[in-house]
Amino acid sequence: MARTWSRRSRWWLVIVAALVMGTAGIYQFGWSSLRPALGTRAGVTETALGTAFTLFVVLQTIAQFPAGWVRDRYGPRTPLLFGAACMTAGFVGLGLARSTLGVYAAYAVGGVGVAAAYTVTVNTAVKWFTDRRGLATSVVTMSFSGVSVLAIPVIRTGAASAFGRTMLGLGVLIGAVAVLGAVVLRDPGEVEDEGDESADGPVYTWRETVRTWQFWLLYVVFAVLNGVGLMVIGKAVAYVSALSLPPHVGTASASLIALGDAAGIAVVGTLSDYLGRVRSLSVSLVLSGLSLGGAVLLGETGFAWGFVALVAATVFFRSPSFAIVPGIVGAYYGRSHSSENYAALYTAKLFGGVFGGVVASALVVLIGWSASFALGGGLLLLAGVALAFLRPVRPSSGDRCDRGR
């Protein structure tokens, strides 16, 4: 007999999904803490370490689509078990690596595993919730960086003193948590879920989804918010130096960026349940763009703490997209194929990564730091305004927050 999941018991699925997401996030957010010891141990240059992380990001992005395709058709167990094996192998392989090629291979395999974990967990909230989808998705996406805050001190200490054992321990831990997720997580079609949450609304496969103009508008917006966000996160400290502000301002900016990222997901992602997802994201991105423009003005005038506050606000209003966009995709295109549809949209992160890295660096050389950051603020502002014109592909009876917006 199929097990019945009540409204309250669905939250246990969210908790397990958040745990899987958070431990997988150690690959991304723990990298800066383990790379110095890794470079020394394996004899890998700084440039090669940067390439290894780039390979991770690329595979963590593009491998989400096949993982999402499998999950939508066969449930979360298969991709999570595969992801568990890859994530364990990635860290264990990193602990054994003695060459640049070995480091590349290990972190690339780990990236494939993180892709499977990410797409399964974030879409668990989408598939099980329509009434509190913003809150549920926020809990899961916040953990991607949140768990690493606790793990980083342990990683930093362990990597310096016992690198191999630390990597083995991380690999086993992350793999075990993913296996737990494979055992516990289920989709609504596998059990009897109660209430209107069982109504699936529209049903679009990825091939049908990419034929709609709404998808491509969201795609461009997602590329912009990733590109500008990565530019701010990666270059804010260097911008502080270029502005000749005190060094402690750079430290404060880096700390508040991390805090603002998590807080924005929690606050705005949850509010989107009541204000509407598209409306919330549109306003949030407009405020993000205005905040970045304001940070440039205050930085140029030497108002250090005003600069720090507005940089933090920029990230605060940009980060909710990772909680809100999966819900928009689920509402517009249905829950049945939400994993593959969101994974298709997520490939926009590749273009965002190019902008936030190579293009942003070129802009700094060509037009200067402040002009580059001001341009980023303008792009965020335009992305927010563009979202105001977004309309559902067809009415979604299952999503009350976007109905009648």
Tab-separated table of C-alpha atoms in Angstrom:
chain	number	residue	atom	x	y	z
A	1	MET	CA	0.000	0.000	0.000
A	2	ALA	CA	1.360	3.438	-0.936
A	3	ARG	CA	2.404	5.645	1.919
A	4	THR	CA	0.425	8.845	2.417
A	5	TRP	CA	2.382	12.059	2.974
A	6	SER	CA	0.586	14.822	4.867
A	7	ARG	CA	1.366	18.525	4.531
A	8	ARG	CA	3.537	18.368	7.634
A	9	SER	CA	5.468	15.231	6.745
A	10	ARG	CA	6.537	16.726	3.406
A	11	TRP	CA	8.876	18.966	5.367
A	12	TRP	CA	10.939	15.921	6.344
A	13	LEU	CA	11.670	15.430	2.662
A	14	VAL	CA	12.783	19.056	2.467
A	15	ILE	CA	15.100	18.596	5.455
A	16	VAL	CA	16.733	15.527	3.922
A	17	ALA	CA	17.019	17.285	0.550
A	18	ALA	CA	18.659	20.270	2.255
A	19	LEU	CA	21.155	17.980	3.993
A	20	VAL	CA	22.110	16.356	0.684
A	21	MET	CA	22.340	19.743	-1.039
A	22	GLY	CA	24.450	21.225	1.766
A	23	THR	CA	27.040	18.466	1.898
A	24	ALA	CA	27.314	18.477	-1.904
A	25	GLY	CA	27.939	22.235	-1.715
A	26	ILE	CA	31.223	21.570	0.120
A	27	TYR	CA	32.722	20.850	-3.302
A	28	GLN	CA	32.127	24.454	-4.371
A	29	PHE	CA	32.436	26.438	-1.157
A	30	GLY	CA	35.199	24.375	0.440
A	31	TRP	CA	37.474	24.614	-2.578
A	32	SER	CA	39.283	27.790	-1.472
A	33	SER	CA	40.148	26.129	1.846
A	34	LEU	CA	41.647	22.946	0.404
A	35	ARG	CA	43.361	24.288	-2.725
A	36	PRO	CA	46.583	25.570	-1.029
A	37	ALA	CA	47.347	22.180	0.512
A	38	LEU	CA	46.287	20.423	-2.686
A	39	GLY	CA	48.644	22.536	-4.789
A	40	THR	CA	51.586	21.722	-2.533
A	41	ARG	CA	50.779	18.018	-2.189
A	42	ALA	CA	50.110	17.303	-5.871
A	43	GLY	CA	52.572	19.820	-7.293
A	44	VAL	CA	49.815	21.664	-9.151
A	45	THR	CA	50.279	25.279	-10.278
A	46	GLU	CA	47.870	28.088	-9.416
A	47	THR	CA	46.695	28.264	-13.021
A	48	ALA	CA	45.990	24.527	-13.060
A	49	LEU	CA	44.029	24.807	-9.807
A	50	GLY	CA	41.883	27.487	-11.427
A	51	THR	CA	41.328	25.218	-14.421
A	52	ALA	CA	40.301	22.350	-12.126
A	53	PHE	CA	37.634	24.508	-10.520
A	54	THR	CA	36.437	25.694	-13.926
A	55	LEU	CA	36.037	22.061	-15.022
A	56	PHE	CA	34.018	21.436	-11.882
A	57	VAL	CA	31.675	24.369	-12.585
A	58	VAL	CA	31.188	23.360	-16.231
A	59	LEU	CA	30.350	19.734	-15.436
A	60	GLN	CA	28.238	20.689	-12.408
A	61	THR	CA	26.183	22.786	-14.824
A	62	ILE	CA	25.806	20.622	-17.925
A	63	ALA	CA	25.428	17.273	-16.112
A	64	GLN	CA	22.257	18.520	-14.421
A	65	PHE	CA	20.231	17.996	-17.569
A	66	PRO	CA	20.775	14.241	-18.001
A	67	ALA	CA	20.412	13.789	-14.227
A	68	GLY	CA	17.136	15.734	-14.269
A	69	TRP	CA	15.873	13.779	-17.280
A	70	VAL	CA	16.454	10.485	-15.467
A	71	ARG	CA	14.913	11.759	-12.242
A	72	ASP	CA	11.698	12.956	-13.926
A	73	ARG	CA	11.169	9.516	-15.488
A	74	TYR	CA	12.506	7.100	-12.889
A	75	GLY	CA	12.472	9.024	-9.609
A	76	PRO	CA	15.283	10.470	-7.461
A	77	ARG	CA	16.913	7.207	-6.353
A	78	THR	CA	18.934	6.382	-9.490
A	79	PRO	CA	20.542	9.814	-10.009
A	80	LEU	CA	21.252	10.206	-6.280
A	81	LEU	CA	22.985	6.837	-6.020
A	82	PHE	CA	25.036	7.721	-9.086
A	83	GLY	CA	25.785	11.135	-7.598
A	84	ALA	CA	26.826	9.545	-4.301
A	85	ALA	CA	29.354	7.335	-6.084
A	86	CYS	CA	30.767	10.275	-8.072
A	87	MET	CA	31.053	12.609	-5.078
A	88	THR	CA	32.789	9.953	-2.996
A	89	ALA	CA	35.132	9.090	-5.847
A	90	GLY	CA	35.890	12.767	-6.433
A	91	PHE	CA	37.186	13.530	-2.956
A	92	VAL	CA	38.904	10.176	-2.523
A	93	GLY	CA	40.564	10.670	-5.909
A	94	LEU	CA	41.647	14.157	-4.901
A	95	GLY	CA	43.301	12.728	-1.796
A	96	LEU	CA	45.236	10.253	-3.951
A	97	ALA	CA	46.081	12.624	-6.817
A	98	ARG	CA	49.755	13.310	-7.461
A	99	SER	CA	49.480	15.074	-10.811
A	100	THR	CA	47.577	17.851	-12.540
A	101	LEU	CA	45.657	15.330	-14.642
A	102	GLY	CA	44.641	13.421	-11.510
A	103	VAL	CA	43.312	16.618	-9.900
A	104	TYR	CA	41.377	17.486	-13.065
A	105	ALA	CA	39.805	14.041	-13.254
A	106	ALA	CA	38.876	13.881	-9.572
A	107	TYR	CA	37.181	17.270	-9.391
A	108	ALA	CA	35.441	16.751	-12.722
A	109	VAL	CA	33.925	13.479	-11.471
A	110	GLY	CA	32.906	15.239	-8.280
A	111	GLY	CA	31.212	17.948	-10.338
A	112	VAL	CA	29.065	15.355	-12.102
A	113	GLY	CA	27.986	14.004	-8.708
A	114	VAL	CA	27.144	17.470	-7.400
A	115	ALA	CA	25.035	18.070	-10.515
A	116	ALA	CA	22.924	15.004	-9.747
A	117	ALA	CA	22.536	15.980	-6.095
A	118	TYR	CA	21.644	19.587	-6.924
A	119	THR	CA	18.962	18.893	-9.508
A	120	VAL	CA	17.306	16.166	-7.406
A	121	THR	CA	17.198	18.173	-4.193
A	122	VAL	CA	16.106	21.562	-5.510
A	123	ASN	CA	13.289	19.946	-7.498
A	124	THR	CA	12.108	17.908	-4.527
A	125	ALA	CA	10.709	21.156	-3.141
A	126	VAL	CA	9.190	22.056	-6.513
A	127	LYS	CA	7.481	18.698	-6.939
A	128	TRP	CA	6.021	18.465	-3.432
A	129	PHE	CA	4.963	22.071	-2.824
A	130	THR	CA	2.784	24.644	-4.478
A	131	ASP	CA	1.375	26.365	-1.397
A	132	ARG	CA	4.751	27.129	0.286
A	133	ARG	CA	7.063	26.466	-2.625
A	134	GLY	CA	9.157	29.596	-2.064
A	135	LEU	CA	9.891	28.695	1.550
A	136	ALA	CA	10.576	25.031	0.774
A	137	THR	CA	12.925	25.862	-2.101
A	138	SER	CA	14.670	28.494	0.025
A	139	VAL	CA	15.432	25.955	2.754
A	140	VAL	CA	17.061	23.634	0.219
A	141	THR	CA	19.027	26.243	-1.754
A	142	MET	CA	20.287	28.062	1.357
A	143	SER	CA	21.964	24.884	2.518
A	144	PHE	CA	24.172	24.753	-0.606
A	145	SER	CA	26.413	27.358	1.007
A	146	GLY	CA	25.169	27.188	4.597
A	147	VAL	CA	26.546	23.765	5.498
A	148	SER	CA	29.975	24.765	4.228
A	149	VAL	CA	30.155	27.558	6.789
A	150	LEU	CA	30.344	24.844	9.448
A	151	ALA	CA	32.594	22.551	7.428
A	152	ILE	CA	35.218	25.059	6.263
A	153	PRO	CA	37.139	25.333	9.583
A	154	VAL	CA	37.418	21.527	9.735
A	155	ILE	CA	38.474	21.323	6.077
A	156	ARG	CA	41.083	24.048	6.484
A	157	THR	CA	42.652	22.379	9.517
A	158	GLY	CA	42.423	18.832	8.187
A	159	ALA	CA	43.745	19.677	4.731
A	160	ALA	CA	46.852	21.247	6.236
A	161	SER	CA	47.653	18.401	8.633
A	162	ALA	CA	46.278	15.210	7.040
A	163	PHE	CA	45.112	15.926	3.504
A	164	GLY	CA	44.531	12.347	2.342
A	165	ARG	CA	42.541	11.290	5.406
A	166	THR	CA	40.510	14.496	5.298
A	167	MET	CA	39.547	13.919	1.666
A	168	LEU	CA	38.660	10.299	2.408
A	169	GLY	CA	36.480	11.378	5.312
A	170	LEU	CA	34.724	14.039	3.225
A	171	GLY	CA	34.122	11.618	0.380
A	172	VAL	CA	32.611	8.965	2.638
A	173	LEU	CA	30.487	11.518	4.526
A	174	ILE	CA	29.068	13.198	1.425
A	175	GLY	CA	28.430	9.868	-0.278
A	176	ALA	CA	26.656	8.471	2.789
A	177	VAL	CA	24.375	11.501	3.029
A	178	ALA	CA	23.493	11.175	-0.669
A	179	VAL	CA	22.690	7.474	-0.176
A	180	LEU	CA	20.416	8.476	2.727
A	181	GLY	CA	18.690	10.859	0.362
A	182	ALA	CA	18.256	8.097	-2.214
A	183	VAL	CA	16.554	5.942	0.415
A	184	VAL	CA	14.262	8.652	1.800
A	185	LEU	CA	13.382	11.002	-1.057
A	186	ARG	CA	10.362	10.201	-3.182
A	187	ASP	CA	8.306	12.019	-5.804
A	188	PRO	CA	4.545	12.623	-5.516
A	189	GLY	CA	3.825	10.040	-8.209
A	190	GLU	CA	5.491	7.325	-6.116
A	191	VAL	CA	3.270	7.844	-3.059
A	192	GLU	CA	-0.132	9.245	-2.276
A	193	ASP	CA	0.220	12.966	-1.587
A	194	GLU	CA	-2.680	14.863	-0.089
A	195	GLY	CA	-4.601	17.953	-1.142
A	196	ASP	CA	-4.188	20.169	-4.200
A	197	GLU	CA	-0.473	19.464	-4.294
A	198	SER	CA	-1.235	16.355	-6.333
A	199	ALA	CA	-2.602	18.482	-9.179
A	200	ASP	CA	0.175	18.674	-11.726
A	201	GLY	CA	-1.067	21.592	-13.836
A	202	PRO	CA	0.650	22.021	-17.216
A	203	VAL	CA	2.921	19.313	-18.566
A	204	TYR	CA	5.813	20.433	-20.797
A	205	THR	CA	8.833	18.362	-21.740
A	206	TRP	CA	12.141	20.188	-22.234
A	207	ARG	CA	11.668	20.144	-26.012
A	208	GLU	CA	8.315	21.921	-25.652
A	209	THR	CA	9.667	24.264	-22.990
A	210	VAL	CA	12.523	25.614	-25.115
A	211	ARG	CA	10.038	26.535	-27.838
A	212	THR	CA	8.384	29.159	-25.634
A	213	TRP	CA	9.535	32.795	-25.456
A	214	GLN	CA	9.117	32.726	-21.688
A	215	PHE	CA	11.918	30.184	-21.381
A	216	TRP	CA	14.344	32.347	-23.360
A	217	LEU	CA	13.495	35.467	-21.408
A	218	LEU	CA	14.189	33.564	-18.197
A	219	TYR	CA	17.363	32.165	-19.778
A	220	VAL	CA	18.782	35.605	-20.536
A	221	VAL	CA	17.820	36.899	-17.090
A	222	PHE	CA	19.444	33.878	-15.438
A	223	ALA	CA	22.655	34.416	-17.435
A	224	VAL	CA	22.737	38.090	-16.423
A	225	LEU	CA	22.144	37.552	-12.725
A	226	ASN	CA	24.781	34.806	-12.644
A	227	GLY	CA	27.312	36.848	-14.611
A	228	VAL	CA	26.972	40.052	-12.612
A	229	GLY	CA	26.669	38.139	-9.348
A	230	LEU	CA	29.879	36.201	-9.997
A	231	MET	CA	31.631	39.436	-10.940
A	232	VAL	CA	30.620	41.051	-7.631
A	233	ILE	CA	31.447	37.980	-5.548
A	234	GLY	CA	34.773	37.355	-7.265
A	235	LYS	CA	36.031	40.923	-7.699
A	236	ALA	CA	34.554	43.001	-4.861
A	237	VAL	CA	37.709	42.797	-2.733
A	238	ALA	CA	39.898	43.800	-5.696
A	239	TYR	CA	37.504	46.690	-6.413
A	240	VAL	CA	37.997	47.900	-2.845
A	241	SER	CA	41.742	48.069	-3.482
A	242	ALA	CA	41.186	49.901	-6.763
A	243	LEU	CA	39.092	52.478	-4.899
A	244	SER	CA	41.946	52.892	-2.357
A	245	LEU	CA	39.607	52.070	0.508
A	246	PRO	CA	41.079	50.597	3.729
A	247	PRO	CA	41.922	46.853	3.595
A	248	HIS	CA	39.433	45.998	6.328
A	249	VAL	CA	36.672	47.229	4.008
A	250	GLY	CA	37.527	44.406	1.620
A	251	THR	CA	37.342	41.865	4.424
A	252	ALA	CA	33.998	43.251	5.565
A	253	SER	CA	32.680	43.165	1.991
A	254	ALA	CA	33.613	39.487	1.564
A	255	SER	CA	31.981	38.530	4.880
A	256	LEU	CA	28.769	40.457	4.243
A	257	ILE	CA	28.508	39.095	0.703
A	258	ALA	CA	28.325	35.558	2.120
A	259	LEU	CA	25.816	36.626	4.761
A	260	GLY	CA	23.728	38.592	2.274
A	261	ASP	CA	23.595	35.632	-0.117
A	262	ALA	CA	21.993	33.340	2.458
A	263	ALA	CA	19.757	36.033	3.972
A	264	GLY	CA	18.362	37.074	0.587
A	265	ILE	CA	17.329	33.525	-0.235
A	266	ALA	CA	15.630	33.134	3.144
A	267	VAL	CA	13.769	36.441	3.210
A	268	VAL	CA	12.794	37.171	-0.393
A	269	GLY	CA	12.378	33.509	-1.333
A	270	THR	CA	9.870	33.065	1.484
A	271	LEU	CA	8.052	36.324	0.717
A	272	SER	CA	7.551	35.166	-2.863
A	273	ASP	CA	4.934	32.712	-1.554
A	274	TYR	CA	2.771	35.709	-0.660
A	275	LEU	CA	3.781	38.379	-3.179
A	276	GLY	CA	4.071	36.159	-6.266
A	277	ARG	CA	7.235	34.659	-7.660
A	278	VAL	CA	7.618	36.692	-10.843
A	279	ARG	CA	6.760	39.966	-9.120
A	280	SER	CA	9.155	39.243	-6.250
A	281	LEU	CA	12.041	38.373	-8.559
A	282	SER	CA	11.453	41.385	-10.804
A	283	VAL	CA	11.487	43.852	-7.918
A	284	SER	CA	14.400	42.077	-6.266
A	285	LEU	CA	16.612	42.326	-9.362
A	286	VAL	CA	15.722	46.005	-9.850
A	287	LEU	CA	16.765	46.677	-6.248
A	288	SER	CA	19.937	44.638	-6.797
A	289	GLY	CA	20.875	46.769	-9.808
A	290	LEU	CA	20.150	50.006	-7.966
A	291	SER	CA	22.186	48.814	-4.993
A	292	LEU	CA	25.198	48.049	-7.179
A	293	GLY	CA	24.954	51.434	-8.882
A	294	GLY	CA	24.732	53.092	-5.470
A	295	ALA	CA	27.754	51.134	-4.249
A	296	VAL	CA	29.786	52.505	-7.174
A	297	LEU	CA	28.779	56.092	-6.347
A	298	LEU	CA	29.569	55.730	-2.635
A	299	GLY	CA	32.829	53.934	-3.362
A	300	GLU	CA	33.957	56.721	-5.673
A	301	THR	CA	33.252	59.309	-2.956
A	302	GLY	CA	35.158	57.289	-0.351
A	303	PHE	CA	32.120	56.408	1.782
A	304	ALA	CA	33.512	52.999	2.761
A	305	TRP	CA	30.762	51.595	4.958
A	306	GLY	CA	28.031	52.777	2.647
A	307	PHE	CA	29.859	50.930	-0.126
A	308	VAL	CA	30.002	47.747	1.979
A	309	ALA	CA	26.308	47.958	2.865
A	310	LEU	CA	25.213	48.381	-0.741
A	311	VAL	CA	27.456	45.595	-2.025
A	312	ALA	CA	25.832	43.319	0.558
A	313	ALA	CA	22.396	44.569	-0.568
A	314	THR	CA	23.321	43.789	-4.182
A	315	VAL	CA	23.946	40.142	-3.314
A	316	PHE	CA	20.954	40.027	-0.929
A	317	PHE	CA	18.556	40.982	-3.723
A	318	ARG	CA	20.295	38.871	-6.357
A	319	SER	CA	20.474	35.544	-4.481
A	320	PRO	CA	16.686	34.850	-4.167
A	321	SER	CA	16.642	33.911	-7.848
A	322	PHE	CA	17.971	30.452	-6.956
A	323	ALA	CA	14.943	29.843	-4.752
A	324	ILE	CA	12.370	31.580	-6.957
A	325	VAL	CA	13.289	30.535	-10.509
A	326	PRO	CA	12.777	26.772	-9.914
A	327	GLY	CA	9.273	27.594	-8.675
A	328	ILE	CA	8.517	29.697	-11.756
A	329	VAL	CA	9.653	26.858	-14.007
A	330	GLY	CA	7.465	24.411	-12.078
A	331	ALA	CA	4.435	26.716	-12.239
A	332	TYR	CA	4.788	27.524	-15.945
A	333	TYR	CA	5.809	24.131	-17.295
A	334	GLY	CA	4.529	21.648	-14.717
A	335	ARG	CA	6.086	19.470	-12.039
A	336	SER	CA	6.313	16.262	-14.073
A	337	HIS	CA	9.382	17.493	-15.991
A	338	SER	CA	10.540	20.224	-13.610
A	339	SER	CA	13.990	18.690	-13.115
A	340	GLU	CA	14.916	18.565	-16.803
A	341	ASN	CA	13.298	21.941	-17.541
A	342	TYR	CA	15.160	23.727	-14.750
A	343	ALA	CA	18.370	21.945	-15.695
A	344	ALA	CA	17.980	23.239	-19.263
A	345	LEU	CA	17.562	26.756	-17.898
A	346	TYR	CA	20.495	26.291	-15.517
A	347	THR	CA	22.897	25.961	-18.466
A	348	ALA	CA	22.691	29.765	-18.668
A	349	LYS	CA	25.127	29.742	-15.746
A	350	LEU	CA	27.885	28.827	-18.231
A	351	PHE	CA	27.442	32.134	-20.052
A	352	GLY	CA	27.187	33.914	-16.733
A	353	GLY	CA	30.460	32.338	-15.682
A	354	VAL	CA	32.182	33.594	-18.817
A	355	PHE	CA	30.906	37.112	-18.179
A	356	GLY	CA	31.743	37.104	-14.476
A	357	GLY	CA	35.277	35.901	-15.161
A	358	VAL	CA	36.893	36.570	-18.523
A	359	VAL	CA	34.565	39.313	-19.811
A	360	ALA	CA	34.498	41.220	-16.510
A	361	SER	CA	38.289	41.189	-16.319
A	362	ALA	CA	38.518	42.511	-19.890
A	363	LEU	CA	35.997	45.248	-19.096
A	364	VAL	CA	38.027	46.355	-16.091
A	365	VAL	CA	41.041	46.818	-18.367
A	366	LEU	CA	39.065	48.577	-21.104
A	367	ILE	CA	36.708	50.897	-19.202
A	368	GLY	CA	37.824	50.744	-15.570
A	369	TRP	CA	36.543	49.254	-12.326
A	370	SER	CA	33.705	51.647	-11.546
A	371	ALA	CA	32.344	51.685	-15.096
A	372	SER	CA	32.390	47.875	-15.171
A	373	PHE	CA	30.476	47.576	-11.907
A	374	ALA	CA	28.044	50.304	-12.987
A	375	LEU	CA	27.430	48.368	-16.208
A	376	GLY	CA	26.689	45.289	-14.091
A	377	GLY	CA	24.169	47.270	-12.070
A	378	GLY	CA	22.487	48.432	-15.263
A	379	LEU	CA	22.212	44.871	-16.564
A	380	LEU	CA	20.582	43.702	-13.325
A	381	LEU	CA	18.153	46.613	-13.518
A	382	LEU	CA	17.230	45.753	-17.112
A	383	ALA	CA	16.785	42.081	-16.188
A	384	GLY	CA	14.351	43.049	-13.436
A	385	VAL	CA	12.366	45.309	-15.753
A	386	ALA	CA	12.251	42.605	-18.443
A	387	LEU	CA	10.732	40.161	-15.950
A	388	ALA	CA	7.809	42.550	-15.461
A	389	PHE	CA	6.692	41.562	-18.968
A	390	LEU	CA	6.807	37.819	-18.271
A	391	ARG	CA	3.466	36.046	-18.512
A	392	PRO	CA	2.548	32.391	-17.832
A	393	VAL	CA	2.717	30.013	-20.765
A	394	ARG	CA	-0.815	29.127	-19.795
A	395	PRO	CA	-2.736	29.535	-16.526
A	396	SER	CA	-1.370	27.263	-13.808
A	397	SER	CA	-4.222	26.105	-11.609
A	398	GLY	CA	-1.814	24.646	-9.078
A	399	ASP	CA	0.066	27.870	-8.266
A	400	ARG	CA	-2.098	30.399	-6.484
A	401	CYS	CA	0.765	32.891	-6.052
A	402	ASP	CA	1.244	33.423	-9.781
A	403	ARG	CA	-2.462	33.230	-10.621
A	404	GLY	CA	-3.967	36.607	-11.325
A	405	ARG	CA	-0.691	38.450	-10.971
